[in-house]
mmCIF file of C-alpha atoms and ligand atoms in Angstrom:
data_model
loop_
_atom_site.group_PDB
_atom_site.id
_atom_site.type_symbol
_atom_site.label_atom_id
_atom_site.label_comp_id
_atom_site.label_asym_id
_atom_site.label_seq_id
_atom_site.Cartn_x
_atom_site.Cartn_y
_atom_site.Cartn_z
ATOM 1 C CA MET A 5 0.210 0.242 0.186
ATOM 2 C CA ARG A 6 0.925 3.792 -0.616
ATOM 3 C CA ALA A 7 2.138 5.379 2.936
ATOM 4 C CA ILE A 8 3.389 8.573 4.354
ATOM 5 C CA ARG A 9 6.407 7.483 6.080
ATOM 6 C CA VAL A 10 8.736 9.651 8.400
ATOM 7 C CA THR A 11 12.178 8.113 8.170
ATOM 8 C CA ARG A 12 14.208 10.976 9.631
ATOM 9 C CA LEU A 13 13.389 13.838 12.351
ATOM 10 C CA ASP A 14 13.759 16.396 10.107
ATOM 11 C CA GLY A 15 10.757 18.015 9.595
ATOM 12 C CA PRO A 16 7.783 17.935 6.842
ATOM 13 C CA GLY A 17 10.309 18.036 4.280
ATOM 14 C CA ALA A 18 11.495 15.036 5.317
ATOM 15 C CA MET A 19 8.072 13.115 4.904
ATOM 16 C CA GLU A 20 7.976 10.727 1.880
ATOM 17 C CA MET A 21 5.362 8.359 -0.124
ATOM 18 C CA ALA A 22 6.689 4.783 0.512
ATOM 19 C CA GLU A 23 4.770 1.322 -0.775
ATOM 20 C CA ILE A 24 5.241 -0.535 2.262
ATOM 21 C CA ASP A 25 2.847 -3.936 3.521
ATOM 22 C CA GLU A 26 -0.236 -3.577 4.754
ATOM 23 C CA PRO A 27 -0.595 -3.643 8.740
ATOM 24 C CA VAL A 28 -1.566 -7.123 10.006
ATOM 25 C CA GLY A 29 -2.819 -7.414 13.722
ATOM 26 C CA ASP A 30 -5.906 -7.528 15.646
ATOM 27 C CA GLY A 31 -8.611 -4.967 14.774
ATOM 28 C CA VAL A 32 -10.709 -3.130 12.698
ATOM 29 C CA VAL A 33 -8.872 -3.579 8.974
ATOM 30 C CA VAL A 34 -10.390 0.207 7.239
ATOM 31 C CA ASP A 35 -9.743 0.802 3.685
ATOM 32 C CA VAL A 36 -8.743 4.320 3.877
ATOM 33 C CA TYR A 37 -10.286 7.450 1.480
ATOM 34 C CA ALA A 38 -9.367 10.680 3.636
ATOM 35 C CA ALA A 39 -6.370 10.997 6.476
ATOM 36 C CA GLY A 40 -6.347 14.344 9.075
ATOM 37 C CA ALA A 41 -3.480 16.701 9.306
ATOM 38 C CA ALA A 42 -3.092 18.478 12.667
ATOM 39 C CA PHE A 43 -0.263 20.346 14.182
ATOM 40 C CA PRO A 44 0.833 17.479 16.580
ATOM 41 C CA ASP A 45 2.286 15.937 13.220
ATOM 42 C CA ALA A 46 4.436 18.665 12.098
ATOM 43 C CA LEU A 47 5.754 17.985 15.812
ATOM 44 C CA LEU A 48 6.020 14.422 15.565
ATOM 45 C CA THR A 49 8.085 15.090 12.418
ATOM 46 C CA ARG A 50 10.604 16.693 14.157
ATOM 47 C CA GLY A 51 10.836 14.230 17.521
ATOM 48 C CA ARG A 52 8.646 17.503 19.260
ATOM 49 C CA TYR A 53 5.647 15.893 20.524
ATOM 50 C CA GLN A 54 5.435 14.478 23.845
ATOM 51 C CA TYR A 55 4.936 10.546 22.220
ATOM 52 C CA ARG A 56 7.974 10.092 20.479
ATOM 53 C CA PRO A 57 8.004 7.434 17.717
ATOM 54 C CA GLU A 58 11.778 5.954 15.968
ATOM 55 C CA PRO A 59 11.501 6.489 12.389
ATOM 56 C CA PRO A 60 10.621 4.512 10.408
ATOM 57 C CA PHE A 61 7.163 5.218 11.037
ATOM 58 C CA VAL A 62 3.610 6.418 9.222
ATOM 59 C CA LEU A 63 2.616 9.822 10.024
ATOM 60 C CA GLY A 64 -1.871 10.075 10.895
ATOM 61 C CA ALA A 65 -3.799 10.473 13.841
ATOM 62 C CA GLU A 66 -7.349 10.418 12.439
ATOM 63 C CA ILE A 67 -8.992 8.846 8.874
ATOM 64 C CA ALA A 68 -12.335 8.279 7.367
ATOM 65 C CA GLY A 69 -12.930 5.075 4.925
ATOM 66 C CA VAL A 70 -14.557 1.583 4.705
ATOM 67 C CA VAL A 71 -14.384 -0.872 7.199
ATOM 68 C CA ARG A 72 -12.742 -4.259 5.211
ATOM 69 C CA SER A 73 -13.080 -6.392 7.892
ATOM 70 C CA ALA A 74 -13.537 -6.222 11.648
ATOM 71 C CA PRO A 75 -13.623 -8.652 14.979
ATOM 72 C CA GLU A 76 -16.712 -10.686 15.136
ATOM 73 C CA ASP A 77 -17.835 -8.653 18.792
ATOM 74 C CA ALA A 78 -16.994 -5.316 16.871
ATOM 75 C CA HIS A 79 -19.561 -2.623 16.941
ATOM 76 C CA VAL A 80 -18.691 -2.115 12.953
ATOM 77 C CA ARG A 81 -18.348 -4.834 9.883
ATOM 78 C CA ALA A 82 -17.346 -4.871 6.938
ATOM 79 C CA GLY A 83 -18.858 -2.257 3.868
ATOM 80 C CA ASP A 84 -19.579 0.266 7.077
ATOM 81 C CA ARG A 85 -18.096 4.244 6.650
ATOM 82 C CA VAL A 86 -16.431 5.138 9.608
ATOM 83 C CA VAL A 87 -13.752 7.506 10.847
ATOM 84 C CA GLY A 88 -11.298 6.434 13.815
ATOM 85 C CA LEU A 89 -7.967 7.599 15.466
ATOM 86 C CA THR A 90 -4.753 5.775 15.655
ATOM 87 C CA MET A 91 -3.893 7.273 18.156
ATOM 88 C CA LEU A 92 -1.335 8.416 16.859
ATOM 89 C CA THR A 93 0.440 6.998 14.296
ATOM 90 C CA GLY A 94 -0.685 4.859 10.943
ATOM 91 C CA GLY A 95 -3.461 6.957 9.253
ATOM 92 C CA MET A 96 -1.641 8.269 6.200
ATOM 93 C CA ALA A 97 -1.862 5.055 4.535
ATOM 94 C CA GLU A 98 -4.218 3.508 2.100
ATOM 95 C CA VAL A 99 -5.256 0.889 5.066
ATOM 96 C CA ALA A 100 -5.337 1.269 8.586
ATOM 97 C CA LEU A 101 -5.213 -1.046 11.439
ATOM 98 C CA LEU A 102 -7.511 0.548 14.241
ATOM 99 C CA SER A 103 -8.617 -0.569 18.095
ATOM 100 C CA PRO A 104 -12.535 -1.060 17.743
ATOM 101 C CA ASP A 105 -12.984 1.010 20.845
ATOM 102 C CA ARG A 106 -11.346 4.135 18.508
ATOM 103 C CA VAL A 107 -13.956 3.401 15.284
ATOM 104 C CA PHE A 108 -17.350 5.250 14.622
ATOM 105 C CA LYS A 109 -19.584 4.755 11.898
ATOM 106 C CA LEU A 110 -19.408 8.188 9.839
ATOM 107 C CA PRO A 111 -23.367 10.000 9.427
ATOM 108 C CA ASP A 112 -24.636 9.602 5.972
ATOM 109 C CA ASN A 113 -24.427 13.271 5.598
ATOM 110 C CA VAL A 114 -20.820 13.627 6.376
ATOM 111 C CA SER A 115 -18.674 12.914 3.516
ATOM 112 C CA PHE A 116 -15.457 10.974 3.857
ATOM 113 C CA GLU A 117 -12.770 14.345 3.791
ATOM 114 C CA ALA A 118 -15.065 16.153 6.092
ATOM 115 C CA GLY A 119 -15.524 12.874 8.635
ATOM 116 C CA ALA A 120 -11.270 12.726 8.754
ATOM 117 C CA GLY A 121 -10.946 16.872 9.601
ATOM 118 C CA LEU A 122 -13.635 16.256 12.906
ATOM 119 C CA LEU A 123 -12.583 13.718 15.074
ATOM 120 C CA PHE A 124 -9.692 14.618 17.031
ATOM 121 C CA ASN A 125 -10.706 18.241 17.336
ATOM 122 C CA ASP A 126 -14.109 18.248 17.526
ATOM 123 C CA LEU A 127 -14.188 15.510 20.745
ATOM 124 C CA THR A 128 -10.963 17.627 21.950
ATOM 125 C CA VAL A 129 -13.687 20.739 22.055
ATOM 126 C CA TYR A 130 -16.755 18.886 23.247
ATOM 127 C CA PHE A 131 -14.928 17.719 26.277
ATOM 128 C CA ALA A 132 -12.834 21.251 26.205
ATOM 129 C CA LEU A 133 -16.535 23.124 26.653
ATOM 130 C CA SER A 134 -18.804 21.089 28.393
ATOM 131 C CA VAL A 135 -16.497 18.927 30.734
ATOM 132 C CA ARG A 136 -14.099 21.327 31.341
ATOM 133 C CA GLY A 137 -15.185 24.550 30.583
ATOM 134 C CA ARG A 138 -18.177 24.067 31.885
ATOM 135 C CA LEU A 139 -20.394 25.934 29.057
ATOM 136 C CA GLN A 140 -23.446 27.449 30.029
ATOM 137 C CA ARG A 141 -26.256 28.581 27.608
ATOM 138 C CA GLY A 142 -26.036 32.563 26.435
ATOM 139 C CA GLU A 143 -22.302 32.987 27.435
ATOM 140 C CA THR A 144 -20.010 34.410 24.980
ATOM 141 C CA VAL A 145 -16.755 32.464 23.812
ATOM 142 C CA LEU A 146 -13.002 34.036 22.359
ATOM 143 C CA VAL A 147 -11.501 31.612 20.606
ATOM 144 C CA HIS A 148 -7.413 32.020 19.267
ATOM 145 C CA GLY A 149 -5.746 29.945 16.355
ATOM 146 C CA ALA A 150 -9.730 30.712 15.139
ATOM 147 C CA ALA A 151 -8.967 29.628 11.658
ATOM 148 C CA GLY A 152 -6.969 26.547 12.726
ATOM 149 C CA GLY A 153 -8.081 22.946 13.382
ATOM 150 C CA ILE A 154 -9.112 23.058 17.002
ATOM 151 C CA GLY A 155 -10.298 26.930 16.066
ATOM 152 C CA THR A 156 -12.506 26.222 13.938
ATOM 153 C CA SER A 157 -14.144 23.506 15.145
ATOM 154 C CA ALA A 158 -14.365 25.789 18.331
ATOM 155 C CA LEU A 159 -16.724 28.000 16.321
ATOM 156 C CA ARG A 160 -18.679 25.424 14.880
ATOM 157 C CA LEU A 161 -19.120 23.692 18.228
ATOM 158 C CA ALA A 162 -20.232 26.581 20.870
ATOM 159 C CA PRO A 163 -23.171 27.722 19.216
ATOM 160 C CA VAL A 164 -24.310 24.681 18.668
ATOM 161 C CA LEU A 165 -23.297 23.923 22.754
ATOM 162 C CA GLY A 166 -25.452 27.245 24.186
ATOM 163 C CA ALA A 167 -22.893 30.460 23.305
ATOM 164 C CA SER A 168 -24.536 33.173 22.198
ATOM 165 C CA ARG A 169 -21.696 34.650 20.801
ATOM 166 C CA THR A 170 -18.523 33.704 19.612
ATOM 167 C CA ILE A 171 -15.390 36.113 19.215
ATOM 168 C CA ALA A 172 -12.449 34.787 16.842
ATOM 169 C CA VAL A 173 -8.698 35.978 16.714
ATOM 170 C CA VAL A 174 -6.466 35.383 13.546
ATOM 171 C CA SER A 175 -3.241 36.798 12.478
ATOM 172 C CA THR A 176 -4.434 37.960 9.304
ATOM 173 C CA GLU A 177 -7.305 39.307 7.305
ATOM 174 C CA GLU A 178 -7.391 36.117 4.898
ATOM 175 C CA LYS A 179 -7.754 34.068 7.858
ATOM 176 C CA ALA A 180 -10.390 36.100 9.392
ATOM 177 C CA ALA A 181 -12.168 35.149 6.051
ATOM 178 C CA ILE A 182 -12.176 31.425 7.528
ATOM 179 C CA ALA A 183 -13.316 32.082 10.966
ATOM 180 C CA THR A 184 -16.268 34.015 9.469
ATOM 181 C CA ALA A 185 -17.291 31.176 7.072
ATOM 182 C CA ALA A 186 -16.302 28.841 9.942
ATOM 183 C CA GLY A 187 -19.392 31.196 12.139
ATOM 184 C CA ALA A 188 -17.466 33.528 14.082
ATOM 185 C CA THR A 189 -20.279 36.051 15.407
ATOM 186 C CA ASP A 190 -17.276 38.610 15.246
ATOM 187 C CA VAL A 191 -13.678 38.641 14.435
ATOM 188 C CA VAL A 192 -10.770 40.408 15.543
ATOM 189 C CA LEU A 193 -6.925 40.874 14.798
ATOM 190 C CA ALA A 194 -4.418 39.164 17.214
ATOM 191 C CA GLU A 195 -2.348 42.073 16.958
ATOM 192 C CA GLY A 196 -4.522 44.531 20.123
ATOM 193 C CA PHE A 197 -7.063 41.599 20.332
ATOM 194 C CA LYS A 198 -7.546 42.390 24.524
ATOM 195 C CA ASP A 199 -9.027 46.626 24.048
ATOM 196 C CA ALA A 200 -11.242 44.988 21.153
ATOM 197 C CA VAL A 201 -12.538 42.610 23.137
ATOM 198 C CA LYS A 202 -13.378 44.836 25.869
ATOM 199 C CA GLU A 203 -15.008 47.417 23.097
ATOM 200 C CA LEU A 204 -17.001 44.669 21.932
ATOM 201 C CA THR A 205 -18.438 43.041 25.267
ATOM 202 C CA GLY A 206 -19.345 47.176 26.480
ATOM 203 C CA GLY A 207 -16.149 45.777 28.802
ATOM 204 C CA ARG A 208 -17.245 43.372 29.991
ATOM 205 C CA GLY A 209 -15.281 40.476 28.595
ATOM 206 C CA VAL A 210 -15.540 36.776 27.913
ATOM 207 C CA ASP A 211 -16.918 34.219 29.951
ATOM 208 C CA VAL A 212 -14.465 31.498 28.051
ATOM 209 C CA VAL A 213 -11.499 31.642 26.571
ATOM 210 C CA VAL A 214 -10.525 28.614 23.862
ATOM 211 C CA ASP A 215 -6.561 28.218 24.040
ATOM 212 C CA PRO A 216 -4.358 26.068 21.564
ATOM 213 C CA VAL A 217 -1.845 29.523 20.777
ATOM 214 C CA GLY A 218 -0.607 30.076 24.588
ATOM 215 C CA GLY A 219 2.446 32.335 24.107
ATOM 216 C CA ASP A 220 3.212 35.946 24.723
ATOM 217 C CA ARG A 221 -1.048 36.682 24.598
ATOM 218 C CA PHE A 222 -1.816 34.460 27.682
ATOM 219 C CA THR A 223 -1.691 37.162 30.275
ATOM 220 C CA ASP A 224 -4.261 39.202 27.658
ATOM 221 C CA SER A 225 -6.411 36.409 27.375
ATOM 222 C CA LEU A 226 -6.662 36.156 31.556
ATOM 223 C CA ARG A 227 -7.406 39.858 31.767
ATOM 224 C CA SER A 228 -10.004 39.084 28.458
ATOM 225 C CA LEU A 229 -12.327 37.611 31.126
ATOM 226 C CA ALA A 230 -15.032 38.596 32.709
ATOM 227 C CA PRO A 231 -15.894 37.578 36.759
ATOM 228 C CA ALA A 232 -16.351 33.713 37.070
ATOM 229 C CA GLY A 233 -14.581 33.362 33.727
ATOM 230 C CA ARG A 234 -12.561 29.984 32.403
ATOM 231 C CA LEU A 235 -9.274 29.758 30.054
ATOM 232 C CA LEU A 236 -9.107 26.517 28.859
ATOM 233 C CA VAL A 237 -5.578 25.571 28.131
ATOM 234 C CA ILE A 238 -5.587 23.236 24.838
ATOM 235 C CA GLY A 239 -1.978 23.822 23.522
ATOM 236 C CA PHE A 240 0.844 26.023 22.467
ATOM 237 C CA THR A 241 1.572 26.363 18.845
ATOM 238 C CA GLY A 242 2.683 29.834 19.831
ATOM 239 C CA GLY A 243 5.659 28.169 20.940
ATOM 240 C CA GLU A 244 6.539 29.508 24.501
ATOM 241 C CA ILE A 245 4.564 27.224 27.491
ATOM 242 C CA PRO A 246 2.790 30.551 29.589
ATOM 243 C CA THR A 247 2.812 31.209 33.258
ATOM 244 C CA VAL A 248 0.629 32.066 35.493
ATOM 245 C CA LYS A 249 0.885 34.892 38.248
ATOM 246 C CA VAL A 250 -2.510 33.224 40.622
ATOM 247 C CA ASN A 251 -3.301 36.390 41.912
ATOM 248 C CA ARG A 252 -5.026 37.349 38.551
ATOM 249 C CA LEU A 253 -7.139 34.471 39.184
ATOM 250 C CA LEU A 254 -8.030 35.636 42.965
ATOM 251 C CA LEU A 255 -8.472 39.037 41.903
ATOM 252 C CA ASN A 256 -11.169 38.560 39.052
ATOM 253 C CA ASN A 257 -12.575 35.005 40.258
ATOM 254 C CA ILE A 258 -11.212 33.200 37.372
ATOM 255 C CA ASP A 259 -9.910 29.591 36.585
ATOM 256 C CA VAL A 260 -7.163 28.639 34.246
ATOM 257 C CA VAL A 261 -8.153 25.235 32.901
ATOM 258 C CA GLY A 262 -6.079 22.164 31.611
ATOM 259 C CA VAL A 263 -7.833 20.328 28.946
ATOM 260 C CA GLY A 264 -5.856 16.960 28.134
ATOM 261 C CA TRP A 265 -8.279 15.437 25.599
ATOM 262 C CA GLY A 266 -6.013 12.099 25.074
ATOM 263 C CA ALA A 267 -5.155 11.736 28.670
ATOM 264 C CA TRP A 268 -8.965 11.855 29.746
ATOM 265 C CA ALA A 269 -9.767 9.459 26.977
ATOM 266 C CA GLY A 270 -7.152 7.075 28.467
ATOM 267 C CA THR A 271 -8.187 7.221 31.851
ATOM 268 C CA HIS A 272 -12.091 7.266 31.295
ATOM 269 C CA PRO A 273 -13.292 4.246 29.756
ATOM 270 C CA GLY A 274 -16.273 4.747 27.567
ATOM 271 C CA ALA A 275 -15.579 8.418 27.157
ATOM 272 C CA LEU A 276 -14.434 8.366 23.508
ATOM 273 C CA SER A 277 -17.741 6.131 22.652
ATOM 274 C CA GLU A 278 -19.878 8.882 24.425
ATOM 275 C CA GLN A 279 -18.639 11.328 23.536
ATOM 276 C CA TRP A 280 -18.743 10.466 19.847
ATOM 277 C CA ALA A 281 -22.641 9.225 20.226
ATOM 278 C CA ALA A 282 -23.218 13.311 21.225
ATOM 279 C CA LEU A 283 -21.529 14.457 18.179
ATOM 280 C CA GLU A 284 -22.778 12.127 15.841
ATOM 281 C CA ARG A 285 -26.142 12.841 16.869
ATOM 282 C CA LEU A 286 -25.499 16.994 16.167
ATOM 283 C CA LEU A 287 -23.965 16.083 12.687
ATOM 284 C CA SER A 288 -26.719 13.691 11.547
ATOM 285 C CA SER A 289 -29.321 15.848 12.756
ATOM 286 C CA GLY A 290 -27.839 18.983 10.765
ATOM 287 C CA GLU A 291 -27.932 20.909 13.944
ATOM 288 C CA LEU A 292 -23.696 21.043 13.987
ATOM 289 C CA PRO A 293 -22.520 21.476 9.913
ATOM 290 C CA PRO A 294 -19.096 19.719 9.279
ATOM 291 C CA PRO A 295 -15.891 20.655 9.056
ATOM 292 C CA GLU A 296 -15.133 22.266 5.244
ATOM 293 C CA PRO A 297 -11.481 21.476 5.092
ATOM 294 C CA VAL A 298 -8.200 22.062 2.768
ATOM 295 C CA VAL A 299 -7.957 18.980 0.968
ATOM 296 C CA TYR A 300 -4.170 18.223 -0.205
ATOM 297 C CA PRO A 301 -3.705 14.954 -2.120
ATOM 298 C CA LEU A 302 -1.992 12.202 -0.399
ATOM 299 C CA GLU A 303 1.375 12.805 -2.247
ATOM 300 C CA ARG A 304 1.356 16.140 -1.384
ATOM 301 C CA ALA A 305 1.185 15.266 2.670
ATOM 302 C CA GLY A 306 4.526 16.952 2.778
ATOM 303 C CA ALA A 307 2.612 20.272 1.786
ATOM 304 C CA ALA A 308 0.103 19.395 3.793
ATOM 305 C CA VAL A 309 1.758 19.543 7.655
ATOM 306 C CA ALA A 310 4.378 22.258 6.689
ATOM 307 C CA SER A 311 1.176 24.040 6.508
ATOM 308 C CA LEU A 312 0.498 23.911 9.793
ATOM 309 C CA GLU A 313 3.881 24.152 11.105
ATOM 310 C CA ASN A 314 4.574 27.947 8.973
ATOM 311 C CA ARG A 315 1.148 29.067 10.176
ATOM 312 C CA THR A 316 -0.295 29.239 5.734
ATOM 313 C CA ALA A 317 -3.078 26.886 6.652
ATOM 314 C CA LYS A 318 -6.163 28.455 6.058
ATOM 315 C CA GLY A 319 -8.994 26.010 8.023
ATOM 316 C CA LYS A 320 -8.736 22.657 8.639
ATOM 317 C CA VAL A 321 -5.935 20.427 6.803
ATOM 318 C CA VAL A 322 -7.315 16.884 5.251
ATOM 319 C CA LEU A 323 -5.651 14.547 2.689
ATOM 320 C CA ARG A 324 -7.150 12.694 -0.135
ATOM 321 C CA VAL A 325 -6.107 8.912 -0.375
ATOM 322 C CA ARG A 326 -8.306 7.809 -2.649
ATOM 323 C CA ASP A 327 -11.150 8.822 -4.807
HETATM 324 N N1 LIG B 21 -5.247 19.657 24.379
HETATM 325 C C1 LIG B 21 -5.307 18.988 23.260
HETATM 326 O O1 LIG B 21 -6.547 17.773 23.976
HETATM 327 C C2 LIG B 21 -5.128 18.753 22.289
HETATM 328 C C3 LIG B 21 -6.139 17.776 21.157
HETATM 329 C C4 LIG B 21 -5.688 18.246 20.151
HETATM 330 C C5 LIG B 21 -4.617 19.538 19.346
HETATM 331 N N2 LIG B 21 -4.264 19.660 20.930
HETATM 332 C C6 LIG B 21 -3.601 21.249 20.726
HETATM 333 O O2 LIG B 21 -3.962 22.093 19.675
HETATM 334 C C7 LIG B 21 -3.255 23.163 19.289
HETATM 335 C C8 LIG B 21 -3.581 23.479 17.808
HETATM 336 O O3 LIG B 21 -3.883 22.486 16.904
HETATM 337 P P1 LIG B 21 -4.569 22.292 15.675
HETATM 338 O O4 LIG B 21 -4.061 21.763 14.746
HETATM 339 O O5 LIG B 21 -5.552 23.180 15.467
HETATM 340 O O6 LIG B 21 -3.352 23.558 14.684
HETATM 341 P P2 LIG B 21 -3.806 24.643 13.742
HETATM 342 O O7 LIG B 21 -4.564 23.975 12.806
HETATM 343 O O8 LIG B 21 -1.893 24.664 13.194
HETATM 344 O O9 LIG B 21 -4.427 26.210 14.707
HETATM 345 C C9 LIG B 21 -3.051 26.609 15.418
HETATM 346 C C10 LIG B 21 -3.253 28.228 15.107
HETATM 347 O O10 LIG B 21 -2.265 28.743 15.832
HETATM 348 C C11 LIG B 21 -1.723 30.230 15.569
HETATM 349 N N3 LIG B 21 -0.599 29.925 15.592
HETATM 350 C C12 LIG B 21 0.094 31.212 16.250
HETATM 351 N N4 LIG B 21 1.220 31.120 16.698
HETATM 352 C C13 LIG B 21 1.449 30.033 15.708
HETATM 353 C C14 LIG B 21 2.667 29.133 15.122
HETATM 354 N N5 LIG B 21 4.139 30.478 15.390
HETATM 355 N N6 LIG B 21 2.916 28.843 14.390
HETATM 356 C C15 LIG B 21 1.927 28.308 14.189
HETATM 357 N N7 LIG B 21 0.277 28.493 14.548
HETATM 358 C C16 LIG B 21 0.586 29.786 15.052
HETATM 359 C C17 LIG B 21 -2.509 29.865 13.902
HETATM 360 O O11 LIG B 21 -3.423 30.909 13.639
HETATM 361 P P3 LIG B 21 -2.710 32.952 13.781
HETATM 362 O O12 LIG B 21 -1.757 32.293 12.715
HETATM 363 O O13 LIG B 21 -4.400 33.212 13.164
HETATM 364 O O14 LIG B 21 -2.116 32.880 15.120
HETATM 365 C C18 LIG B 21 -2.725 28.670 13.461
HETATM 366 O O15 LIG B 21 -4.305 28.691 13.093
HETATM 367 C C19 LIG B 21 -1.618 21.895 19.087
HETATM 368 O O16 LIG B 21 -0.752 22.552 19.865
HETATM 369 C C20 LIG B 21 -2.422 20.718 19.203
HETATM 370 O O17 LIG B 21 -1.209 19.863 19.859
HETATM 371 C C21 LIG B 21 -4.285 19.696 21.952
#
């Protein structure tokens, strides 16, 4: 089969297409039609993610496709359209082998390409907003990195989970258009976002901040929270891991909340399937629009992952593996 391999930890430029054997073992075998690309893939190509597989390895954490075979007691069977998580490698290939508890039936109204782009981010954001962020009906949500994978997912999900307003933070006007298309109520530029948010909210601030970026904007995010607001720590694409002066939490009764979706799934059996059941209902009913990813052919996987690393990606990035 064709697969995208990392053979040395030199970044996305060193990713290569290879002809390798199909995976064998117990589990669900899926003919992959599309595979998601996410920021952790870029980190994996440099050995900078918390999980560090030894090269050579096949990249790819999430897929959509058709089940070729499944164990008798699995909840899916041959012919089912599915999405699945590899946790965290093996997805950018024509065939993937997945644990049955990480494979989910894809609603008929969602394409393979949209499906490959929704699992990783939507499950994380659903967990972040509903469990860790305790989002309440009518609240306002500020979203950093709003034209990225986690960002566009937060813009799609927050209103469905009760938010009455979403304020997107992006670095360029071009990315503002992506955030608007993903459903943002308002869009502001990263430069000077604190003052813009203050003005938009009449000085009150926002109830929840979704933060996959971290870095030097963190303190201004804390300053943008209304009393009893929650800042959800999701990632550090900005590079620097911020520190919190805890007097800020006391002064304004605000929370900084960690969101480790993978760690939660690993320690809470059944959490993934519960999260998926909730998402699946929202997708099938049409309440939650599927993502509209930027699609690259499999042979351009290196460029796709590089666009995440060099900050040029506009929306969720997905690879078309077969037609
Ligand atoms: N905690 C969890 O459970 C969990 C789960 C999934 C993902 N994550 C993490 O969430 C983060 C976002 O992932 P993603 O797939 O959404 O990434 P993405 O699609 O690349 O989006 C990240 C956004 O970060 C912003 N950014 C700011 N500084 C950047 C820089 N120096 N380089 C690149 N981007 C920069 C960019 O927006 P602007 O240009 O508009 O600023 C970009 O759109 C990653 O750190 C990932 O590991 C965490």
